[in-house]
XYZ file of C-alpha atoms in Angstrom:
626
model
C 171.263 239.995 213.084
C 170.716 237.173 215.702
C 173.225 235.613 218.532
C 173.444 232.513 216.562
C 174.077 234.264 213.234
C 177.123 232.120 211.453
C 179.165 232.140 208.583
C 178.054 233.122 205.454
C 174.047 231.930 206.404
C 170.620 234.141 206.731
C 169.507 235.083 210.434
C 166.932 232.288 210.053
C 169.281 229.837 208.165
C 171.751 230.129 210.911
C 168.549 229.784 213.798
C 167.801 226.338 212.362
C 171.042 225.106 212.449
C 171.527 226.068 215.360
C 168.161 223.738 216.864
C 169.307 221.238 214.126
C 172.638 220.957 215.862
C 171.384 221.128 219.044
C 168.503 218.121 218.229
C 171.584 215.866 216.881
C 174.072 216.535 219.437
C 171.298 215.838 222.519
C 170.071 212.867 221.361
C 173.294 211.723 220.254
C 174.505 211.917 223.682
C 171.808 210.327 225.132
C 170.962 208.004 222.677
C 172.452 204.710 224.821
C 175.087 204.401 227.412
C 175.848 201.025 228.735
C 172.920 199.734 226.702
C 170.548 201.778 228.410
C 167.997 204.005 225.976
C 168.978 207.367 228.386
C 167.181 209.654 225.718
C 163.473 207.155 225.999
C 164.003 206.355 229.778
C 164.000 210.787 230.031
C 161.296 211.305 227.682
C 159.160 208.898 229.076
C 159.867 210.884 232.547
C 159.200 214.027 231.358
C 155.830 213.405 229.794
C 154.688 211.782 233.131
C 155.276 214.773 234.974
C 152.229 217.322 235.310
C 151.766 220.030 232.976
C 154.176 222.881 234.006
C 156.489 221.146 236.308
C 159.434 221.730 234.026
C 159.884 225.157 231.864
C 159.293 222.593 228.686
C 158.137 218.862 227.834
C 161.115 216.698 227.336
C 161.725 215.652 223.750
C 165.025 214.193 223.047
C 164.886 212.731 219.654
C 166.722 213.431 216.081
C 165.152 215.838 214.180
C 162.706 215.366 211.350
C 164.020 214.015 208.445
C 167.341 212.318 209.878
C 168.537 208.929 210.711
C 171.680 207.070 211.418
C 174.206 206.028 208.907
C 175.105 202.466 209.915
C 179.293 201.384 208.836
C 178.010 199.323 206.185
C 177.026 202.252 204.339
C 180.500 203.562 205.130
C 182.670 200.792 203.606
C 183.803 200.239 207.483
C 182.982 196.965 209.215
C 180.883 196.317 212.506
C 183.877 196.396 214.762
C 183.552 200.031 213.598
C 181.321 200.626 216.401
C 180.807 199.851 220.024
C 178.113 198.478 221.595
C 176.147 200.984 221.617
C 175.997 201.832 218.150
C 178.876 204.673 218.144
C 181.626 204.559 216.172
C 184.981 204.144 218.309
C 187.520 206.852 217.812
C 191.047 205.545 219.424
C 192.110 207.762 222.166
C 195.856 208.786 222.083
C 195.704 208.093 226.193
C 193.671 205.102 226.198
C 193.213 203.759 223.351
C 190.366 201.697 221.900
C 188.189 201.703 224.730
C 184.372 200.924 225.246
C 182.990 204.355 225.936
C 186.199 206.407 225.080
C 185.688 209.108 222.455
C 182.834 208.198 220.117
C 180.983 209.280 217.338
C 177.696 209.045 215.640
C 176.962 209.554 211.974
C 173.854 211.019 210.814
C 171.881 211.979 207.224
C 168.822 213.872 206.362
C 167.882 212.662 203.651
C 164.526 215.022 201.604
C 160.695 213.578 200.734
C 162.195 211.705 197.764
C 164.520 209.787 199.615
C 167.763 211.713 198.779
C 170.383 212.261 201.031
C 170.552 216.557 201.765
C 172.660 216.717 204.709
C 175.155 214.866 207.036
C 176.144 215.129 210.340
C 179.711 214.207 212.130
C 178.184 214.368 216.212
C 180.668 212.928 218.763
C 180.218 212.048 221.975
C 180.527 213.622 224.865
C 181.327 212.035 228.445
C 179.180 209.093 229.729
C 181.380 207.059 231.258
C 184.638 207.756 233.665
C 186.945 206.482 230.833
C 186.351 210.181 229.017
C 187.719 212.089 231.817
C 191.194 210.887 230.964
C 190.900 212.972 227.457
C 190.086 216.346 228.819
C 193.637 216.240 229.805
C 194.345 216.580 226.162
C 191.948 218.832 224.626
C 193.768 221.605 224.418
C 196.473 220.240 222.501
C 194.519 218.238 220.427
C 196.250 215.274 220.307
C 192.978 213.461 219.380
C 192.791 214.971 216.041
C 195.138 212.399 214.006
C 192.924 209.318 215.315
C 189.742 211.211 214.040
C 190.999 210.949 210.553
C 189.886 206.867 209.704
C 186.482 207.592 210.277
C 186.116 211.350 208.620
C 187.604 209.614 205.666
C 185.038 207.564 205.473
C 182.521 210.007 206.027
C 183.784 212.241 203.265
C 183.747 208.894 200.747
C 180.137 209.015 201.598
C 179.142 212.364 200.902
C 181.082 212.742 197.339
C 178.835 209.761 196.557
C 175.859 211.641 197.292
C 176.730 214.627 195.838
C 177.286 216.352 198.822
C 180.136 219.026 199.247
C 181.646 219.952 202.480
C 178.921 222.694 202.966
C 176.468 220.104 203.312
C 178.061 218.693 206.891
C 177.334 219.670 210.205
C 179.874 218.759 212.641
C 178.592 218.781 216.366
C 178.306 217.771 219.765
C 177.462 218.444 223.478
C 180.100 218.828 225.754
C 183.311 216.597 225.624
C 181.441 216.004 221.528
C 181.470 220.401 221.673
C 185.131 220.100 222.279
C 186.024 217.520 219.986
C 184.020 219.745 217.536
C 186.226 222.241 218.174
C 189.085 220.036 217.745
C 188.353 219.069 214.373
C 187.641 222.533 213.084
C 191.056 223.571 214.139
C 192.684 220.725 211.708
C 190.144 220.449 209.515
C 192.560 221.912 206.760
C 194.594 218.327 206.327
C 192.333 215.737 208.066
C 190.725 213.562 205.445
C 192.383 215.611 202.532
C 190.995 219.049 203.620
C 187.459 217.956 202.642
C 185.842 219.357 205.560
C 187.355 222.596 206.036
C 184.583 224.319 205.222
C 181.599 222.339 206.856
C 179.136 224.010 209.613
C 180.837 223.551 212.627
C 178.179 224.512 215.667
C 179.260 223.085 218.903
C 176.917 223.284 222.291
C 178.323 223.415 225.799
C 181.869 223.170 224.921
C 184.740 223.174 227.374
C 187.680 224.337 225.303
C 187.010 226.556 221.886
C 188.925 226.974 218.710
C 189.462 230.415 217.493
C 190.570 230.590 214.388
C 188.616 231.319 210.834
C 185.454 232.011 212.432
C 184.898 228.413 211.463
C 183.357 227.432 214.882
C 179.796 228.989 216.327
C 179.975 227.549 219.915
C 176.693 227.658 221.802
C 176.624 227.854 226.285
C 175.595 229.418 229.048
C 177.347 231.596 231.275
C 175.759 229.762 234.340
C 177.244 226.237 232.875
C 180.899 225.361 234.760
C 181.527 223.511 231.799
C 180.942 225.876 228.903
C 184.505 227.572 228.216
C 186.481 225.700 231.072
C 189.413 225.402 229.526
C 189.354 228.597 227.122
C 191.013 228.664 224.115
C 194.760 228.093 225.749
C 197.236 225.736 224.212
C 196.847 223.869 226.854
C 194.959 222.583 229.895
C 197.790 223.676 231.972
C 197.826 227.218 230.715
C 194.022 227.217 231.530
C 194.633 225.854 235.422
C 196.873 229.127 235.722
C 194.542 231.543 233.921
C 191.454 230.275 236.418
C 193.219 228.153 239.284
C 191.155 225.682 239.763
C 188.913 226.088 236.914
C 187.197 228.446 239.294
C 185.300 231.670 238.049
C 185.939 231.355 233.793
C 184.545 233.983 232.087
C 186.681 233.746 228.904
C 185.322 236.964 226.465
C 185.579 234.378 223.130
C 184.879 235.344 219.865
C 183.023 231.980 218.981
C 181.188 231.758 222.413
C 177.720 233.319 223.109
C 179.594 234.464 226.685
C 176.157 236.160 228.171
C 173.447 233.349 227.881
C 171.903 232.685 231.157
C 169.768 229.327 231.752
C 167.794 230.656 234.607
C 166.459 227.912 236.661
C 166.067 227.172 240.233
C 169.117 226.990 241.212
C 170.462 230.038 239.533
C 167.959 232.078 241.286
C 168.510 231.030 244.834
C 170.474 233.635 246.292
C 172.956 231.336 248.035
C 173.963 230.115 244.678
C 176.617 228.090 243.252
C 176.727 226.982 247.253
C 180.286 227.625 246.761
C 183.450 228.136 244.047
C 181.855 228.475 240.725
C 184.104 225.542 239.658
C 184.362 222.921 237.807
C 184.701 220.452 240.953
C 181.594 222.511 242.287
C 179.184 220.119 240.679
C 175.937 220.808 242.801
C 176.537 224.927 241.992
C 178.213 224.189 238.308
C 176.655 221.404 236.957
C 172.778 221.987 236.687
C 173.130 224.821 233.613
C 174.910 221.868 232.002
C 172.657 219.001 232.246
C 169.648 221.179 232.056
C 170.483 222.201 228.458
C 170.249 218.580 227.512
C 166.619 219.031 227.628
C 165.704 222.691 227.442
C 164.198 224.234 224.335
C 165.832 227.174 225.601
C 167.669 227.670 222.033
C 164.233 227.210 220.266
C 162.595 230.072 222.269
C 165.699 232.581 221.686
C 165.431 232.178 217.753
C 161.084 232.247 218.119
C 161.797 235.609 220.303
C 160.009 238.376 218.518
C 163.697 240.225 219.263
C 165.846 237.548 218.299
C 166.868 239.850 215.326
C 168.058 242.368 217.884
C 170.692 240.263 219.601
C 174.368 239.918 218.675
C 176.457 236.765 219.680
C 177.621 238.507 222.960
C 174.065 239.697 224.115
C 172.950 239.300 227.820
C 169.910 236.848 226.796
C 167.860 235.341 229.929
C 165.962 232.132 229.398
C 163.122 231.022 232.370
C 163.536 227.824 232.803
C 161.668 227.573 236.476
C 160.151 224.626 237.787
C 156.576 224.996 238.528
C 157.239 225.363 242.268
C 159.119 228.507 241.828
C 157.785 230.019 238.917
C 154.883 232.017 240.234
C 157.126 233.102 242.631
C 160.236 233.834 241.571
C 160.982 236.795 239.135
C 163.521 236.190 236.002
C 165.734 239.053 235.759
C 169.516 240.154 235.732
C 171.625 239.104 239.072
C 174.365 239.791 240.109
C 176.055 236.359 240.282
C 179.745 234.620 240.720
C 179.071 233.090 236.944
C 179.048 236.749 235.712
C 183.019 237.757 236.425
C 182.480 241.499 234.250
C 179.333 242.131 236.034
C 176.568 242.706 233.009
C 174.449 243.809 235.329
C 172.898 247.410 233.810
C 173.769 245.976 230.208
C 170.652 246.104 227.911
C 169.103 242.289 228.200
C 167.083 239.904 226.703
C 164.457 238.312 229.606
C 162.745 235.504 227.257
C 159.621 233.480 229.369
C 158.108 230.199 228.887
C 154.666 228.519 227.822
C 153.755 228.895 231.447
C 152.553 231.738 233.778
C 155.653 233.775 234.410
C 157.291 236.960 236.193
C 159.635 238.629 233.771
C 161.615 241.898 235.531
C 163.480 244.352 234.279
C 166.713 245.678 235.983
C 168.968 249.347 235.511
C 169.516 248.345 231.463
C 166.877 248.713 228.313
C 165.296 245.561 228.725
C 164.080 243.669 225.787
C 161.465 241.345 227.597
C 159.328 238.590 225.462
C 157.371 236.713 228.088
C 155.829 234.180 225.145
C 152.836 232.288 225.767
C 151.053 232.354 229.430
C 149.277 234.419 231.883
C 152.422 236.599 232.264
C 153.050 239.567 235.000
C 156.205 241.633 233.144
C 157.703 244.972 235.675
C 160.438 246.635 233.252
C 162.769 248.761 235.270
C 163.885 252.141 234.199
C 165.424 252.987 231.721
C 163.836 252.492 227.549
C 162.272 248.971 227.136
C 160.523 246.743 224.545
C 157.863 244.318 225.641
C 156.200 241.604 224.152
C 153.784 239.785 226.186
C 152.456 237.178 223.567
C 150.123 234.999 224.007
C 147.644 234.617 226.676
C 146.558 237.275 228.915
C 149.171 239.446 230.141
C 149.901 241.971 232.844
C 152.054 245.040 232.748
C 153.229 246.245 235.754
C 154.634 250.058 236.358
C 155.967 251.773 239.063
C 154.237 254.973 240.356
C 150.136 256.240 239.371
C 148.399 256.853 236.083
C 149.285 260.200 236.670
C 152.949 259.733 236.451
C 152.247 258.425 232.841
C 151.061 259.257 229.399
C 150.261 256.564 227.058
C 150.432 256.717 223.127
C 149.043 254.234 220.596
C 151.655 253.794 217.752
C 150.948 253.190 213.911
C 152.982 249.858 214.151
C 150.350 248.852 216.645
C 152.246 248.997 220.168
C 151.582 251.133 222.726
C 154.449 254.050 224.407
C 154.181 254.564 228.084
C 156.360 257.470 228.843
C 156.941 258.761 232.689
C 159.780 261.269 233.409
C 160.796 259.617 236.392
C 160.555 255.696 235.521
C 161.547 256.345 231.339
C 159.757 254.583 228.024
C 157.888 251.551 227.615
C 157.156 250.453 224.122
C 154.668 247.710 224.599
C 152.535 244.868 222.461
C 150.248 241.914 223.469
C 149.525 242.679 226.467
C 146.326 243.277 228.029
C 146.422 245.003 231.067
C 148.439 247.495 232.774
C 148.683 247.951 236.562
C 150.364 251.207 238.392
C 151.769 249.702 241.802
C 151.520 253.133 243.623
C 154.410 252.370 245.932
C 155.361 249.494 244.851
C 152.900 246.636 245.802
C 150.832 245.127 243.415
C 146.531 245.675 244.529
C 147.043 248.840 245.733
C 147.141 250.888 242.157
C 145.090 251.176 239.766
C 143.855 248.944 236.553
C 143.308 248.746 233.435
C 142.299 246.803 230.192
C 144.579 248.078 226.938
C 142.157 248.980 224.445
C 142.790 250.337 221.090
C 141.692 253.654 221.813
C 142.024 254.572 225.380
C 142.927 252.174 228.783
C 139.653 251.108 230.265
C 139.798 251.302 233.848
C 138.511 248.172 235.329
C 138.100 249.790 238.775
C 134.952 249.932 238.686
C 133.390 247.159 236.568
C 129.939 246.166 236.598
C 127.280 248.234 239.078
C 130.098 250.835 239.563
C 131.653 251.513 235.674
C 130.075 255.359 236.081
C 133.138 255.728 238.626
C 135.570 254.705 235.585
C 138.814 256.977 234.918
C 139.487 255.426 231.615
C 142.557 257.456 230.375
C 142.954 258.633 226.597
C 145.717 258.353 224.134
C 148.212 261.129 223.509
C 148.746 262.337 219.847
C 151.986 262.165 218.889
C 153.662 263.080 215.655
C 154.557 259.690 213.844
C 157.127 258.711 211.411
C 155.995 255.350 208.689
C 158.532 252.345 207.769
C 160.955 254.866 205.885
C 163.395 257.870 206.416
C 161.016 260.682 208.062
C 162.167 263.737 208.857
C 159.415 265.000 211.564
C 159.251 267.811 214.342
C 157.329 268.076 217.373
C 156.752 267.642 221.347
C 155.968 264.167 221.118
C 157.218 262.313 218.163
C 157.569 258.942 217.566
C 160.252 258.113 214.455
C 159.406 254.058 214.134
C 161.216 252.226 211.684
C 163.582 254.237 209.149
C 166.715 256.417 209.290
C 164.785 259.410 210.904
C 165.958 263.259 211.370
C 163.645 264.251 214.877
C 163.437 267.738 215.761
C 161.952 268.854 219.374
C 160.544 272.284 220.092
C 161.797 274.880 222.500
C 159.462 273.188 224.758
C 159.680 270.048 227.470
C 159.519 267.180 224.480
C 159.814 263.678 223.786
C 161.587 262.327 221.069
C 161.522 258.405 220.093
C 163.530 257.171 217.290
C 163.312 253.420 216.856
C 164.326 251.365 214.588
C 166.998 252.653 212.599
C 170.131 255.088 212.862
C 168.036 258.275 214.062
C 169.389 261.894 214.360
C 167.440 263.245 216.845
C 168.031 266.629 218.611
C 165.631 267.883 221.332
C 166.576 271.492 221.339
C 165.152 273.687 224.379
C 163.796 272.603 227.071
C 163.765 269.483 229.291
C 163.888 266.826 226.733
C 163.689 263.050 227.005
C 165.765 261.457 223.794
C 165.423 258.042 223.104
C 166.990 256.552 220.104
C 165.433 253.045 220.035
C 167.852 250.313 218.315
C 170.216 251.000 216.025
C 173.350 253.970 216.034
C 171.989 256.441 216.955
C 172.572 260.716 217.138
C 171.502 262.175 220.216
C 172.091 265.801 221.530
C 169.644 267.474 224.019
C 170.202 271.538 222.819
C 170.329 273.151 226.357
C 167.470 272.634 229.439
C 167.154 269.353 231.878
C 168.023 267.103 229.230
C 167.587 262.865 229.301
C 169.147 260.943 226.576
C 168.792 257.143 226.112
C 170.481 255.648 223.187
C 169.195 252.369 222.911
C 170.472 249.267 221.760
C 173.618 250.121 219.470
C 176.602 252.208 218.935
C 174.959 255.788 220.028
C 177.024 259.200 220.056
C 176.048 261.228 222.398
C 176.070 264.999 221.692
C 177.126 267.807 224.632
C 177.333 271.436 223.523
C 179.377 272.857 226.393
C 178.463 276.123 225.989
C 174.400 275.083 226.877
C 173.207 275.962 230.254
C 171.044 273.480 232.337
C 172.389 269.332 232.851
C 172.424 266.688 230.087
C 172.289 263.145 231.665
C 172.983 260.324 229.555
C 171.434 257.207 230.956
C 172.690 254.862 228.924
C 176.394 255.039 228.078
C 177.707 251.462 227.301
C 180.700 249.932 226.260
C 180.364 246.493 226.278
C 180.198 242.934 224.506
C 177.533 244.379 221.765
C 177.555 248.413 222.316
C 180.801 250.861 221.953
C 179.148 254.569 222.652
C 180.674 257.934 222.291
C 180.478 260.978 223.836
C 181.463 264.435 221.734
C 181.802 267.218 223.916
C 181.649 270.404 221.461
C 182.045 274.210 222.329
C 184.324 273.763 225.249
C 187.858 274.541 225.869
C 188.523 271.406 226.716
C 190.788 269.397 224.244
C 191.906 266.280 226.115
C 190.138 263.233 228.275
C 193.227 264.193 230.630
C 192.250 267.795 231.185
C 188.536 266.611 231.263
C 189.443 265.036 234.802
C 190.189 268.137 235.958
C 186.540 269.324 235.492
C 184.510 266.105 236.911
C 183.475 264.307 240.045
C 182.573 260.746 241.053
C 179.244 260.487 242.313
C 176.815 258.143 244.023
C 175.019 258.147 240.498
C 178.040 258.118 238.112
C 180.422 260.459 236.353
C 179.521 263.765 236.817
C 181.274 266.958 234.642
C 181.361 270.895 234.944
C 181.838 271.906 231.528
C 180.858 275.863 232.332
C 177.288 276.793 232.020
C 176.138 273.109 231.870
C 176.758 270.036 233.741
C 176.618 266.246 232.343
C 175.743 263.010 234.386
C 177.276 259.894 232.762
C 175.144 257.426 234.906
C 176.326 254.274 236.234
C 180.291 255.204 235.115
C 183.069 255.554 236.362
C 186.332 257.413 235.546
C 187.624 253.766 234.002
C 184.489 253.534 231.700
C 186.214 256.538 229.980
C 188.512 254.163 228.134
C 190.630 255.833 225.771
C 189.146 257.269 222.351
C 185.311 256.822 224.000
C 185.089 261.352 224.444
C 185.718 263.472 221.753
C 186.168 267.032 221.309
C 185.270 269.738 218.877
């Protein structure tokens, strides 16, 4: 699975259409406006700034392999295009106007010359006569005038061979919306020949729904990116969000939880305002930032990219070097964010640069890529990738608060009863903060077989407290069934079995049944759907990323708290409560409390804490009985 998956394609299929898409809708926006070379003028700018101002080198240009498709090779003539190269599509308000709605047509042709793909990318606003046809995107009264040119365009590809499959249709913007547009009639315009091309849209303001025919691509922190919803019409939008003020449409074709986090986004005072569409200064810079970001490149390179869904909350760093060293990239609460995701499990992805990656309430999933990285998760259960360059883990509390395993698939657990699990790779050192600011804790160097301390390097190493690895039972890439105090499952459908001891049980990868018996137990399920059940004692029980059921035998003494109960975007967990007289989610709010830390129940000898929920998270169906 990744948040780009589409149609009928592979999880890396889909990624590179999804860059492919992106490359030709950029460039074709920027290609010229008013006869100026926008996408050379910004490259050119970009590679004069110093290494590391920006969270990536600017590189607008088409990707490899593809060129433009002149209206010769069409059958049209040259008053087929404007000025600027782009073929003229009449606007039902305007008409035939210079820098109205516009396309560009473009081919990929293989290393013998013959033509593979083509692309439909239209334009999105450069010039004040476009803001006229936002008035009309909704009701899509552009579609008709599309059809001359699309007719053309399908001429072309029957004689190449090419079948509807074989066209992407795209575009940034005003282009994502007309992209949209088309999909929606793309049953009778031009015959019906390109009702089943790739349709992958980027930044769009108004989405089509229907046929899953549409993958459209945004950020949460753009203004722009689902303005105007999916509503029949612009009007019906205005009411939904007066204003356009504070959209946060839940669409079925939208990535809804993709966060561009630059500068702007992390300055507390952010958007300076209404998060509106007339807010340009506190809207706009998620918009024009993506332009130039390879923000989409480093979510499908993300050694988790296969763990994300469409609707996952996915962070992308993309600091300027004056705030990067300083500023941490993490979860905030912001006016963008209208369901509050703060707490969800999310995706923190860095840069090629030095960055600080933080984790929040959530499992974190944090891939700092290449750099001198410094990466705090928060509680909870967390999966870390530092990458390349030297790393540095940082972890709340003292060594002593912490035992450290060294795992078969070659990462490294760091489990602490009070701050949770840490599954970690390619990083190189690990610093305890010891109250919380950094210098003050210890060090250390993550070796294969033990953390080196580097306290006391050189003249002083005899004063070392290098700290060995814990054994642990471990599972191997199938379905293990395994029983211990410390047991790691890994990859597989596992069956984990604790002891009537304090244990730890880890499941991974994989839909894990894992059941920690007596004892205070801490139950992590790892990704995947997960079983989970404590068996009586202090228990701890993390599901992970997927949909978990959580396991409470009422008639167990001691308290069961379930950390991570979601039901959200990407994760619908369960709760069955078994051995109690209690038959109905009614009568069950007769027997709880809200508290400071969540839901918490009296179910006889035993208690459970739900944390972080409240009596509405218990939507109907989410507790069973038996």
């Amino acid at each position: 699975m990744g948040m780009f998956d589409y149609c009928r394609y592979s999880v890396a299929e889909s990624a590179e259409l999804a860059n492919t898409s992106l490359g030709l809708a950029t460039f074709g926006q920027l290609d010229r406006i008013y006869g100026i070379q926008v996408a050379s003028l910004a490259n050119g700018f970009g590679q004069a700034l110093p290494p590391g101002a920006t969270a990536n080198k600017t590189n607008v240009a088409l990707p490899a392999g593809w060129s433009e498709v002149g209206p010769s090779s069409l059958g049209l003539g040259p008053d087929a295009v404007d000025y600027d190269g782009y073929y003229v599509i009449e606007s039902p308000l305007t008409g035939r106007t210079y820098s109205g709605p516009q396309a560009k047509i473009y081919e990929e042709r293989d290393v013998l010359g013959q033509v593979t793909r083509l692309s439909v990318m239209f334009a999105g606003t450069n010039s004040p006569v476009d803001l006229a046809d936002y008035l009309q995107l909704n009701s899509g009264e552009i579609a008709p005038k599309m059809n001359p040119l699309l007719t053309a365009v399908r001429n072309y590809a029957i004689g190449k061979g090419l079948t509807a499959d074989d066209v992407i249709v795209t575009g940034y913007s005003l282009g994502a919306a007309y992209t949209n547009i088309m999909a929606k009639y793309a049953d009778t315009l031009a015959g019906g020949f390109f009702a089943n091309s790739n349709y992958i849209a980027h930044a769009v303001p108004y989405t089509y729904e229907g046929n899953d025919r549409v993958l459209n691509i945004g950020y949460e922190n753009d203004v722009v990116h689902r303005a105007a919803g999916n509503f029949d019409s612009l009007g019906s939008a205005v009411t939904a969000a007066p204003g356009l003020m504070g959209q946060d449409y839940a669409l079925g074709s939208s990535t809804d939880n993709l966060i561009l986090f630059g500068d702007d986004y992390a300055n507390p005072a952010w958007p300076y305002g209404p998060f509106a569409l007339y807010n340009i200064p506190g809207g706009w810079a998620a918009h024009v930032a993506g332009l130039t970001s390879d923000a989409v490149a480093r979510i499908t390179q993300s050694a988790f990219y296969g763990e994300t869904a469409r609707d996952s909350l996915v962070i992308v760093s993309n600091l300027t070097g004056a705030t990067r060293g300083v500023t941490w990239v993490e979860d905030l609460h912001r006016p963008s964010d209208r369901h509050d995701h703060v707490g969800d499990s999310a995706f923190l992805i860095g840069s090629q640069y030095d960055d600080r990656l933080r984790g929040n309430v959530g499992n974190d999933y944090i891939d700092a890529m290449a750099g001198d990285d410094t990466i705090r998760p928060g509680d909870g259960q967390n999966r870390i990738e530092g990458g390349s360059g030297t790393d540095t883990l940082e972890l709340s509390g003292t060594m002593h608060d912490w035992s450290v395993s060294r795992l078969a698939d070659g990462t490294t657990a760091f489990f602490s009863k009070s701050y949770g699990l840490d599954i970690v790779s390619g990083v190189e050192n690990v610093t305890f903060l010891d109250g919380g600011i950094p210098g003050l804790g210890r060090s250390y160097a993550v070796e294969s077989n033990r953390l080196e301390d580097l306290t006391g390097n050189g003249v002083f190493e005899f004063l070392d407290q290098d700290v060995a690895y814990t054994g642990a039972q471990q599972g191997k890439a199938g379905d293990d069934t395994l029983t211990g105090s410390r047991v790691f499952g890994l990859a597989g459908n596992d069956v984990l079995t604790g002891t009537s001891a304090s244990d730890l049980l880890y499941g991974g990868a994989g839909d894990d049944r894992l059941d920690g018996r007596g004892g205070n137990d801490a139950v992590y399920g790892g990704e995947g759907n997960d079983w989970l059940t404590g068996g009586g004692g202090r228990d701890l029980l993390n599901g992970g990323l997927g949909d978990d059921l959580f396991v409470v035998d009422a008639r167990q003494s001691g308290r069961v708290t379930i950390e991570d109960f979601r039901l959200g975007d990407v994760e619908q967990d369960r709760i069955r409560i078994v051995g109690s007289t209690i038959r109905s989610e009614a009568e069950l709010r007769n027997h709880g409390e809200q508290t400071a830390d969540g839901l918490l129940l009296h179910l006889g000898p035993g208690d459970v804490l739900i944390e972080h929920a409240t009596w509405n998270t218990l939507t109907p169906g989410t507790v069973s009985f038996g």
